[in-house]
Coordinates of C-alpha atoms in Angstrom, one line a residue:
Chain A
M1 CA -55.0 25.9 -59.8
N2 CA -54.0 24.9 -63.3
P3 CA -55.1 21.3 -63.8
A4 CA -51.8 20.2 -65.2
I5 CA -50.0 21.6 -62.2
L6 CA -52.5 20.1 -59.8
I7 CA -52.0 16.6 -61.3
T8 CA -48.2 17.0 -61.1
I9 CA -48.3 18.1 -57.5
M10 CA -50.8 15.5 -56.4
S11 CA -48.8 12.8 -58.0
T12 CA -45.6 14.1 -56.3
V13 CA -47.4 13.8 -52.9
V14 CA -48.2 10.2 -53.8
L15 CA -44.6 9.7 -55.1
G16 CA -43.1 11.1 -52.0
T17 CA -45.0 8.7 -49.8
M18 CA -44.3 5.8 -52.1
I19 CA -40.5 6.6 -52.0
V20 CA -40.7 6.5 -48.2
L21 CA -42.6 3.2 -48.3
F22 CA -40.4 1.3 -50.7
S23 CA -36.9 2.6 -49.9
S24 CA -34.4 0.7 -47.8
H25 CA -31.8 3.5 -47.8
W26 CA -32.3 6.0 -45.0
F27 CA -31.3 8.9 -47.3
M28 CA -34.0 8.1 -49.8
I29 CA -36.6 7.9 -47.0
W30 CA -35.6 11.4 -46.0
V31 CA -35.8 12.5 -49.6
G32 CA -39.3 11.0 -49.8
F33 CA -40.4 12.9 -46.7
E34 CA -39.1 16.2 -48.1
M35 CA -40.7 15.7 -51.5
N36 CA -44.0 14.9 -49.8
M37 CA -43.8 18.0 -47.6
L38 CA -42.8 20.3 -50.5
A39 CA -45.6 19.1 -52.7
I40 CA -48.3 19.3 -50.2
I41 CA -47.7 23.0 -49.4
P42 CA -49.6 24.3 -52.5
I43 CA -52.4 21.9 -51.8
L44 CA -52.8 23.4 -48.3
M45 CA -52.7 26.8 -49.8
K46 CA -55.5 26.2 -52.3
K47 CA -57.3 29.3 -51.1
Y48 CA -55.2 32.4 -51.0
N49 CA -56.4 33.9 -47.7
P50 CA -54.0 34.7 -44.9
R51 CA -55.4 31.9 -42.7
A52 CA -54.4 29.3 -45.2
M53 CA -51.0 30.9 -45.7
E54 CA -50.4 30.8 -42.0
A55 CA -51.5 27.2 -41.7
S56 CA -49.2 26.2 -44.5
T57 CA -46.3 28.0 -42.9
K58 CA -46.9 26.3 -39.6
Y59 CA -47.1 22.9 -41.3
F60 CA -43.9 23.6 -43.3
L61 CA -42.0 24.7 -40.2
T62 CA -42.9 21.8 -38.0
Q63 CA -42.4 19.2 -40.8
A64 CA -39.1 20.8 -41.8
T65 CA -37.8 20.7 -38.2
A66 CA -38.9 17.0 -37.9
S67 CA -37.0 16.2 -41.2
M68 CA -33.9 17.9 -39.9
L69 CA -34.1 15.9 -36.7
L70 CA -34.6 12.8 -38.8
M71 CA -31.5 13.6 -40.9
L72 CA -29.4 14.1 -37.8
S73 CA -30.5 10.8 -36.3
I74 CA -29.9 9.0 -39.6
I75 CA -26.3 10.3 -39.5
I76 CA -25.9 9.3 -35.9
N77 CA -27.2 5.8 -36.9
L78 CA -24.7 5.8 -39.7
L79 CA -21.8 6.6 -37.4
C80 CA -22.8 3.9 -34.9
S81 CA -23.9 1.1 -37.1
G82 CA -21.9 1.8 -40.3
H83 CA -24.7 1.3 -42.8
W84 CA -27.6 3.1 -44.3
T85 CA -30.1 0.2 -44.3
V86 CA -33.4 0.6 -42.6
S87 CA -33.4 -1.9 -39.8
T88 CA -33.5 -1.8 -36.0
I89 CA -31.5 1.0 -34.6
P90 CA -28.8 -0.1 -32.1
N91 CA -27.9 3.4 -30.8
P92 CA -30.4 4.7 -28.2
V93 CA -29.7 8.3 -29.1
A94 CA -30.5 7.8 -32.7
S95 CA -33.6 5.6 -31.9
T96 CA -35.0 8.2 -29.6
M97 CA -34.4 11.0 -32.0
I98 CA -36.0 9.1 -34.9
T99 CA -39.0 8.4 -32.8
I100 CA -39.3 12.1 -31.8
A101 CA -38.9 13.2 -35.5
L102 CA -41.6 10.8 -36.7
T103 CA -44.0 11.7 -33.9
M104 CA -43.5 15.3 -34.7
K105 CA -44.6 14.5 -38.3
L106 CA -47.6 12.5 -37.0
G107 CA -48.8 15.1 -34.6
L108 CA -48.5 13.1 -31.4
S109 CA -48.4 14.9 -28.1
P110 CA -46.3 16.9 -27.1
F111 CA -45.8 17.9 -30.7
H112 CA -49.6 18.1 -31.4
F113 CA -50.0 21.9 -31.4
W114 CA -49.8 22.3 -35.1
V115 CA -52.6 19.8 -35.9
P116 CA -55.7 21.8 -35.0
E117 CA -54.4 25.1 -36.2
V118 CA -53.3 23.7 -39.6
T119 CA -56.4 21.7 -40.1
Q120 CA -58.6 24.6 -39.3
G121 CA -56.9 27.0 -41.6
I122 CA -57.2 24.9 -44.8
S123 CA -60.1 23.7 -46.9
L124 CA -61.9 20.5 -46.1
S125 CA -60.4 18.6 -49.0
S126 CA -56.9 19.6 -48.1
G127 CA -57.6 18.7 -44.5
M128 CA -58.7 15.3 -45.7
I129 CA -55.4 14.6 -47.4
L130 CA -53.5 16.1 -44.5
L131 CA -55.1 13.9 -41.9
T132 CA -55.2 10.6 -43.8
W133 CA -52.5 10.3 -46.5
Q134 CA -49.8 12.1 -44.6
K135 CA -50.0 9.7 -41.7
I136 CA -49.0 6.7 -43.8
A137 CA -45.3 7.5 -44.4
P138 CA -44.3 8.2 -40.8
L139 CA -46.2 5.2 -39.5
S140 CA -44.5 2.9 -42.0
I141 CA -41.1 4.0 -40.7
L142 CA -42.2 3.6 -37.1
Y143 CA -43.3 0.1 -38.1
Q144 CA -39.9 -0.7 -39.6
I145 CA -38.0 0.5 -36.6
S146 CA -40.5 -0.7 -33.9
P147 CA -38.3 -3.3 -32.3
S148 CA -35.8 -0.7 -31.3
V149 CA -38.1 2.1 -30.3
N150 CA -37.9 3.2 -26.6
S151 CA -41.2 1.9 -25.3
N152 CA -41.4 4.3 -22.4
L153 CA -41.2 7.3 -24.7
L154 CA -43.8 6.0 -27.1
L155 CA -46.2 4.9 -24.5
M156 CA -45.9 8.2 -22.7
M157 CA -46.5 10.1 -26.0
A158 CA -49.5 7.8 -26.7
I159 CA -51.3 8.3 -23.4
T160 CA -50.7 12.1 -23.4
S161 CA -52.0 12.2 -27.0
M162 CA -55.1 10.5 -26.0
L163 CA -55.6 12.9 -23.1
V164 CA -54.9 15.9 -25.3
G165 CA -57.1 14.7 -28.1
G166 CA -59.9 13.9 -25.7
W167 CA -59.9 17.1 -23.7
G168 CA -58.9 19.4 -26.5
G169 CA -61.8 18.3 -28.7
L170 CA -64.4 18.9 -26.0
N171 CA -64.8 22.6 -26.4
Q172 CA -64.8 22.7 -30.2
T173 CA -67.7 23.6 -32.5
Q174 CA -65.6 23.7 -35.7
L175 CA -65.7 20.4 -37.4
R176 CA -62.1 20.6 -38.7
K177 CA -60.7 21.1 -35.3
I178 CA -62.8 18.2 -34.0
L179 CA -61.4 15.9 -36.6
A180 CA -57.9 17.2 -35.9
Y181 CA -58.2 16.2 -32.2
S182 CA -59.7 13.0 -33.3
S183 CA -56.6 12.4 -35.4
I184 CA -54.3 13.1 -32.4
T185 CA -56.2 10.5 -30.3
H186 CA -56.1 7.8 -33.0
M187 CA -52.4 8.4 -33.5
G188 CA -52.0 7.9 -29.8
W189 CA -53.8 4.5 -30.0
M190 CA -51.5 3.5 -32.9
A191 CA -48.4 4.6 -31.1
A192 CA -49.4 2.7 -28.0
I193 CA -49.6 -0.7 -29.7
M194 CA -46.6 -0.1 -32.0
V195 CA -44.1 -1.4 -29.5
Y196 CA -46.0 -4.6 -28.9
N197 CA -47.7 -5.6 -32.1
P198 CA -47.1 -3.2 -35.0
T199 CA -49.5 -5.1 -37.3
L200 CA -52.4 -3.8 -35.2
A201 CA -51.1 -0.3 -35.6
I202 CA -51.4 -0.7 -39.4
L203 CA -54.9 -2.2 -38.9
N204 CA -55.8 0.9 -36.8
L205 CA -54.4 3.1 -39.5
T206 CA -56.4 1.4 -42.2
I207 CA -59.7 1.6 -40.3
Y208 CA -59.0 5.2 -39.2
I209 CA -58.3 6.3 -42.7
M210 CA -61.5 4.8 -44.0
M211 CA -63.6 6.4 -41.2
T212 CA -61.9 9.8 -41.6
L213 CA -62.2 9.8 -45.4
G214 CA -65.9 9.0 -45.1
T215 CA -66.4 11.7 -42.5
F216 CA -64.6 14.3 -44.5
M217 CA -66.5 13.4 -47.6
L218 CA -69.8 13.7 -45.9
F219 CA -68.8 17.1 -44.6
M220 CA -67.6 18.2 -48.0
H221 CA -70.9 17.0 -49.6
S222 CA -72.9 19.4 -47.4
S223 CA -70.0 22.0 -47.3
S224 CA -70.4 22.2 -43.5
T225 CA -67.5 23.2 -41.4
T226 CA -69.3 24.1 -38.1
T227 CA -71.6 22.1 -35.8
L228 CA -74.4 24.6 -36.6
S229 CA -74.2 24.0 -40.4
L230 CA -74.0 20.3 -39.8
S231 CA -77.3 20.5 -37.9
Y232 CA -79.1 21.6 -41.0
T233 CA -78.3 18.2 -42.5
W234 CA -81.7 16.7 -41.7
N235 CA -83.3 19.2 -44.1
K236 CA -80.6 19.5 -46.8
F237 CA -79.6 15.9 -47.2
P238 CA -81.9 13.7 -45.1
L239 CA -80.0 10.5 -45.9
M240 CA -76.8 12.0 -44.6
A241 CA -78.0 12.4 -41.0
P242 CA -78.1 8.7 -40.0
L243 CA -74.8 8.2 -42.0
I244 CA -73.1 10.9 -39.9
L245 CA -74.5 9.1 -36.8
M246 CA -73.0 5.8 -37.8
L247 CA -69.6 7.3 -38.7
M248 CA -69.3 9.4 -35.6
L249 CA -70.2 6.4 -33.4
S250 CA -67.7 4.3 -35.3
L251 CA -65.0 7.0 -34.8
G252 CA -65.8 6.8 -31.1
G253 CA -65.2 3.1 -31.1
L254 CA -68.6 1.7 -30.2
P255 CA -69.1 -2.1 -30.5
P256 CA -71.3 -3.1 -33.3
L257 CA -69.3 -0.8 -35.7
S258 CA -65.9 -1.2 -37.2
G259 CA -64.3 1.5 -35.1
F260 CA -64.4 -1.0 -32.3
I261 CA -62.1 -3.5 -34.0
P262 CA -58.8 -1.6 -33.5
K263 CA -59.6 -0.6 -29.9
W264 CA -60.6 -4.2 -29.0
M265 CA -57.5 -5.7 -30.6
I266 CA -55.2 -3.1 -29.1
I267 CA -56.6 -3.6 -25.6
Q268 CA -56.4 -7.4 -26.0
E269 CA -52.8 -7.2 -27.1
L270 CA -51.8 -4.8 -24.3
T271 CA -53.3 -7.1 -21.7
K272 CA -51.5 -10.1 -23.2
N273 CA -48.3 -8.1 -22.5
D274 CA -49.2 -7.8 -18.8
M275 CA -50.3 -4.1 -18.9
I276 CA -53.4 -3.4 -16.9
I277 CA -53.3 0.3 -16.0
M278 CA -52.5 1.5 -19.5
P279 CA -55.4 -0.1 -21.4
T280 CA -57.7 0.9 -18.6
L281 CA -56.6 4.5 -18.9
M282 CA -56.8 4.3 -22.7
A283 CA -60.4 3.0 -22.6
I284 CA -61.4 5.7 -20.1
T285 CA -59.9 8.5 -22.1
A286 CA -61.7 7.2 -25.2
L287 CA -64.8 8.3 -23.4
L288 CA -63.8 12.0 -23.8
N289 CA -63.6 11.5 -27.6
L290 CA -66.9 9.6 -27.5
Y291 CA -68.6 12.6 -25.8
F292 CA -67.9 15.1 -28.6
Y293 CA -68.7 12.5 -31.3
T294 CA -72.1 11.8 -29.7
R295 CA -72.6 15.6 -29.3
L296 CA -72.2 15.9 -33.1
T297 CA -74.5 13.0 -33.6
Y298 CA -77.1 14.5 -31.2
T299 CA -77.1 17.9 -33.0
T300 CA -77.2 16.3 -36.4
A301 CA -79.4 13.3 -36.3
L302 CA -81.2 13.2 -33.0
T303 CA -82.6 16.6 -32.5
M304 CA -83.8 19.6 -34.5
F305 CA -81.1 22.0 -33.5
P306 CA -82.3 25.6 -32.9
A307 CA -82.4 27.2 -36.3
T308 CA -84.0 30.2 -37.9
N309 CA -87.3 29.5 -39.6
N310 CA -86.0 29.9 -43.1
M311 CA -83.6 27.0 -42.6
K312 CA -86.4 24.7 -41.9
M313 CA -88.0 25.0 -45.3
K314 CA -85.6 24.4 -48.1
W315 CA -86.0 23.7 -51.8
Q316 CA -84.7 20.1 -52.2
F317 CA -82.5 20.2 -55.3
K318 CA -80.9 17.2 -56.8
T319 CA -77.3 17.3 -55.7
T320 CA -74.6 17.9 -58.3
K321 CA -71.6 17.0 -56.2
K322 CA -69.9 13.8 -57.0
T323 CA -69.9 11.3 -54.1
T324 CA -67.1 9.1 -55.4
L325 CA -66.5 6.1 -53.2
L326 CA -68.6 7.5 -50.4
A327 CA -70.9 4.5 -50.2
P328 CA -68.1 1.8 -49.9
L329 CA -66.3 3.9 -47.4
I330 CA -69.3 4.2 -45.2
V331 CA -70.0 0.5 -45.4
T332 CA -66.4 -0.4 -44.6
S333 CA -66.3 2.1 -41.8
T334 CA -69.3 0.7 -40.0
M335 CA -69.9 -2.9 -40.9
L336 CA -66.5 -4.6 -40.7
L337 CA -66.9 -5.9 -37.2
P338 CA -68.1 -9.5 -38.1
L339 CA -65.0 -10.0 -40.1
T340 CA -62.6 -9.6 -37.2
P341 CA -61.8 -13.3 -37.0
M342 CA -60.2 -12.8 -40.4
L343 CA -57.6 -10.7 -38.7
A344 CA -56.0 -13.9 -37.6
A345 CA -54.6 -14.0 -41.1
L346 CA -52.6 -10.8 -40.4
D347 CA -50.1 -12.7 -38.3
Chain B
M1 CA -0.2 29.4 -43.7
M2 CA -1.1 26.4 -45.9
T3 CA -1.1 24.1 -42.9
Y4 CA -3.8 26.2 -41.3
I5 CA -5.8 27.0 -44.5
V6 CA -8.6 24.6 -43.7
S7 CA -8.8 25.9 -40.1
I8 CA -9.0 29.5 -41.2
L9 CA -11.5 28.7 -43.9
S10 CA -13.7 26.8 -41.4
I11 CA -13.5 29.7 -38.9
V12 CA -14.7 32.1 -41.6
F13 CA -17.4 29.6 -42.6
V14 CA -18.8 29.4 -39.1
V15 CA -18.6 33.1 -38.5
S16 CA -20.5 33.9 -41.8
F17 CA -23.1 31.2 -40.9
A18 CA -23.6 33.1 -37.6
G19 CA -23.8 36.2 -39.7
F20 CA -26.7 35.3 -41.8
S21 CA -28.5 33.3 -39.1
S22 CA -28.8 36.4 -37.1
K23 CA -31.3 37.6 -39.7
P24 CA -30.2 40.9 -41.2
S25 CA -32.0 42.1 -44.3
P26 CA -31.9 39.6 -47.1
I27 CA -29.5 41.6 -49.2
Y28 CA -26.9 41.5 -46.4
G29 CA -27.7 37.9 -45.7
G30 CA -27.1 37.1 -49.4
L31 CA -23.7 38.9 -49.1
V32 CA -22.7 36.7 -46.2
L33 CA -24.1 33.7 -48.0
I34 CA -21.7 34.4 -50.9
V35 CA -18.8 34.5 -48.5
S36 CA -19.8 31.3 -46.8
G37 CA -20.4 29.6 -50.1
G38 CA -17.0 30.6 -51.4
V39 CA -15.2 29.6 -48.3
G40 CA -17.1 26.2 -48.2
C41 CA -16.0 25.7 -51.7
G42 CA -12.4 26.4 -50.6
I43 CA -12.7 23.7 -47.9
V44 CA -14.0 21.1 -50.4
L45 CA -11.1 22.1 -52.7
S46 CA -8.6 21.6 -49.9
F47 CA -9.6 18.0 -49.5
G48 CA -9.1 17.3 -53.2
G49 CA -12.6 17.6 -54.4
S50 CA -11.9 20.0 -57.2
F51 CA -14.8 19.2 -59.4
L52 CA -17.5 19.5 -56.7
G53 CA -16.0 22.7 -55.3
L54 CA -16.1 24.3 -58.6
M55 CA -19.6 23.1 -59.1
V56 CA -20.6 24.9 -55.9
F57 CA -19.1 28.1 -57.3
L58 CA -20.7 27.7 -60.7
I59 CA -24.2 26.6 -59.8
Y60 CA -24.8 27.7 -56.3
L61 CA -23.0 31.1 -56.3
G62 CA -23.1 31.8 -60.0
G63 CA -26.7 30.6 -60.6
M64 CA -28.8 30.5 -57.5
L65 CA -27.3 33.3 -55.5
V66 CA -27.3 35.6 -58.5
V67 CA -31.0 35.1 -58.9
F68 CA -31.5 35.5 -55.2
G69 CA -29.5 38.7 -55.3
Y70 CA -31.5 40.2 -58.1
T71 CA -34.9 39.3 -56.5
T72 CA -33.9 40.8 -53.1
A73 CA -32.7 43.9 -54.9
M74 CA -36.1 44.2 -56.4
A75 CA -37.9 43.6 -53.1
T76 CA -35.6 45.5 -50.8
E77 CA -36.9 47.9 -48.1
Q78 CA -36.1 51.5 -47.5
Y79 CA -33.9 51.1 -44.5
P80 CA -32.4 47.6 -44.5
E81 CA -31.2 46.1 -41.3
V82 CA -27.5 45.5 -41.0
W83 CA -25.7 43.9 -38.0
L84 CA -24.9 47.1 -36.3
S85 CA -28.2 48.9 -36.9
N86 CA -30.5 46.6 -34.9
K87 CA -29.7 45.4 -31.4
A88 CA -31.6 42.2 -32.0
V89 CA -29.5 41.2 -35.0
L90 CA -26.3 42.2 -33.2
G91 CA -27.3 40.3 -30.1
A92 CA -28.1 37.2 -32.1
F93 CA -24.8 37.4 -34.0
I94 CA -22.8 37.8 -30.7
V95 CA -24.7 34.9 -29.1
G96 CA -23.9 32.7 -32.1
L97 CA -20.2 33.6 -32.0
L98 CA -20.0 33.1 -28.3
S99 CA -21.6 29.7 -28.4
E100 CA -19.2 28.6 -31.1
L101 CA -16.3 29.9 -29.1
L102 CA -17.6 28.0 -26.0
A103 CA -17.9 24.8 -28.0
V104 CA -14.3 25.2 -29.2
C105 CA -13.0 25.9 -25.7
Y106 CA -14.9 22.9 -24.4
I107 CA -13.1 20.7 -26.9
L108 CA -9.7 22.3 -26.4
K109 CA -9.9 22.1 -22.6
D110 CA -9.9 18.3 -22.2
D111 CA -8.5 17.4 -25.6
E112 CA -11.4 14.9 -25.8
A113 CA -15.1 15.3 -26.0
E114 CA -18.0 12.9 -26.3
V115 CA -21.2 14.1 -28.0
V116 CA -22.4 10.9 -29.7
F117 CA -19.0 9.2 -29.9
K118 CA -15.6 10.1 -28.6
F119 CA -13.5 12.7 -30.4
N120 CA -9.9 12.3 -29.3
G121 CA -7.8 15.4 -29.7
M122 CA -7.6 17.9 -32.6
G123 CA -7.0 15.2 -35.2
D124 CA -10.4 13.6 -34.9
W125 CA -12.0 17.0 -34.6
V126 CA -10.6 18.4 -37.8
I127 CA -11.0 15.4 -40.1
Y128 CA -13.2 12.4 -39.6
D129 CA -11.5 9.8 -41.7
T130 CA -13.1 6.3 -41.7
G131 CA -10.6 4.7 -44.0
D132 CA -8.2 5.2 -46.8
S133 CA -9.6 6.1 -50.1
G134 CA -7.2 4.1 -52.2
F135 CA -5.9 5.3 -55.5
F136 CA -9.1 6.9 -56.8
S137 CA -10.4 10.3 -55.8
E138 CA -13.5 9.8 -53.8
E139 CA -15.5 12.6 -55.2
A140 CA -14.9 11.6 -58.8
M141 CA -15.9 8.0 -57.9
G142 CA -19.0 9.4 -56.3
I143 CA -20.0 11.4 -59.3
A144 CA -19.4 8.4 -61.6
A145 CA -21.5 6.3 -59.3
L146 CA -24.3 8.8 -59.6
Y147 CA -24.5 8.2 -63.3
S148 CA -24.0 4.5 -63.3
Y149 CA -25.9 2.7 -60.6
G150 CA -27.3 5.9 -59.0
T151 CA -29.9 6.5 -61.8
W152 CA -32.8 6.4 -59.4
L153 CA -31.2 9.1 -57.3
V154 CA -30.8 11.3 -60.4
I155 CA -34.4 10.8 -61.3
V156 CA -35.6 11.6 -57.8
T157 CA -33.4 14.6 -57.4
G158 CA -34.3 16.0 -60.8
W159 CA -38.0 15.5 -60.1
S160 CA -37.6 17.2 -56.7
L161 CA -36.0 20.2 -58.3
L162 CA -38.8 20.4 -60.9
I163 CA -41.4 20.2 -58.1
G164 CA -39.5 22.8 -56.1
V165 CA -39.9 25.2 -58.9
L166 CA -43.5 24.4 -59.6
V167 CA -44.4 24.6 -55.9
I168 CA -42.7 28.0 -55.5
M169 CA -44.5 29.3 -58.6
E170 CA -47.8 28.1 -57.3
V171 CA -47.3 29.5 -53.8
T172 CA -46.2 32.9 -54.9
R173 CA -49.0 33.2 -57.5
G174 CA -51.4 34.6 -55.0
N175 CA -54.6 35.5 -56.8

């Protein structure tokens, strides 16, 4: 893509999300969502193969439908409350519809079907933007309307997303699909706590974005999109193998790593609100996710995966790919746990 | 006839929407889009919004649809589908018309309907009027507002249109 066009379109993606974040008028929020969606389509279609076209079309159709639902519910809110300000939504019909529209944009179950297919059809760098930056805007709106969101609806979506993300990712060998199901699960965790303590949802989003960015960057560095190509990492980039181990275990939410912070805080907050069965179910379904993360860890860093002999002897060249920000991302995605008491400042 | 002009225009509007939503070939869809655009402009004109209605004619019909018509004429197929040639299109058109008719009968039956809030009788159904507009024409005040304190909206809309063009160029480049 022509560099000038690429810069313009990337900056429009950022501008769209910024408009959603700093607008107080519902119409401008809708405009921000549309600008964001329109500008990310050519980024998804960087490669001109039919798979990428199909993925972009699917993304466009689902996001456009969600935007239409959002507009309808904004107008219903206008009819019932009389103003365009973003605040809690008094009308239950409008509140439910806004929640459904935003969860369609996020990829929460039962609107999760587009996430694996779109993520698989596009390149790794586009998938990175799709799964991290695009989640910021809908979650910020959910944060702003969280006092009036129907908690039954959101909790139902959250638990089904965790189940779908866990079971769906089990049979995958393609890394992009694994990360898509991981995204569905993490969105489920964020939705679950949004009703009770929305600050923790933002915390979860921050840590999830750092971990997912780090993971995508490691995969892009070795250009690996399947488990098999990831298993050659021990020979291609020996330093990457333990880094992938740490990031995968952090994504799975294991204790000495940062991925445990949101899960711990969320379960603590849910139990403070007298919910026992829900956090238990959430913790148990997190095991499904942990299984496929540890499977990736196993094939990458813990065993020599079966490979042809010529893959075991490689010329070790100096890498020319830029690893911008990879080191800080890995450090923040794995070593933030001792700083958890600082989170008391978030209140 | 003038008392019913808005009603007739709205009926033609809805029927032509059903006409292009049933997905005939783009050239026929464009034809029906012209009709619906013109009729919609007529509705806006009937409520006193003369400037905006004529804007619709000028920019939408005279600019965008002309370009659309030329591009579909270049990309047209050998046997385009019209509403009577393909059962699927005809079926979709009839289903659309029937659902509109059913909605109207549902309203007329009880003279009151509640979808999100209560419509009472034909008055509320036809015009939803929240208050009196005073001595100034609302549409002129809206356009004036756009250029006085609505500067940010103009910037955002202009940027979105530019990005729309750039995105479509980028998507259809295809090499």
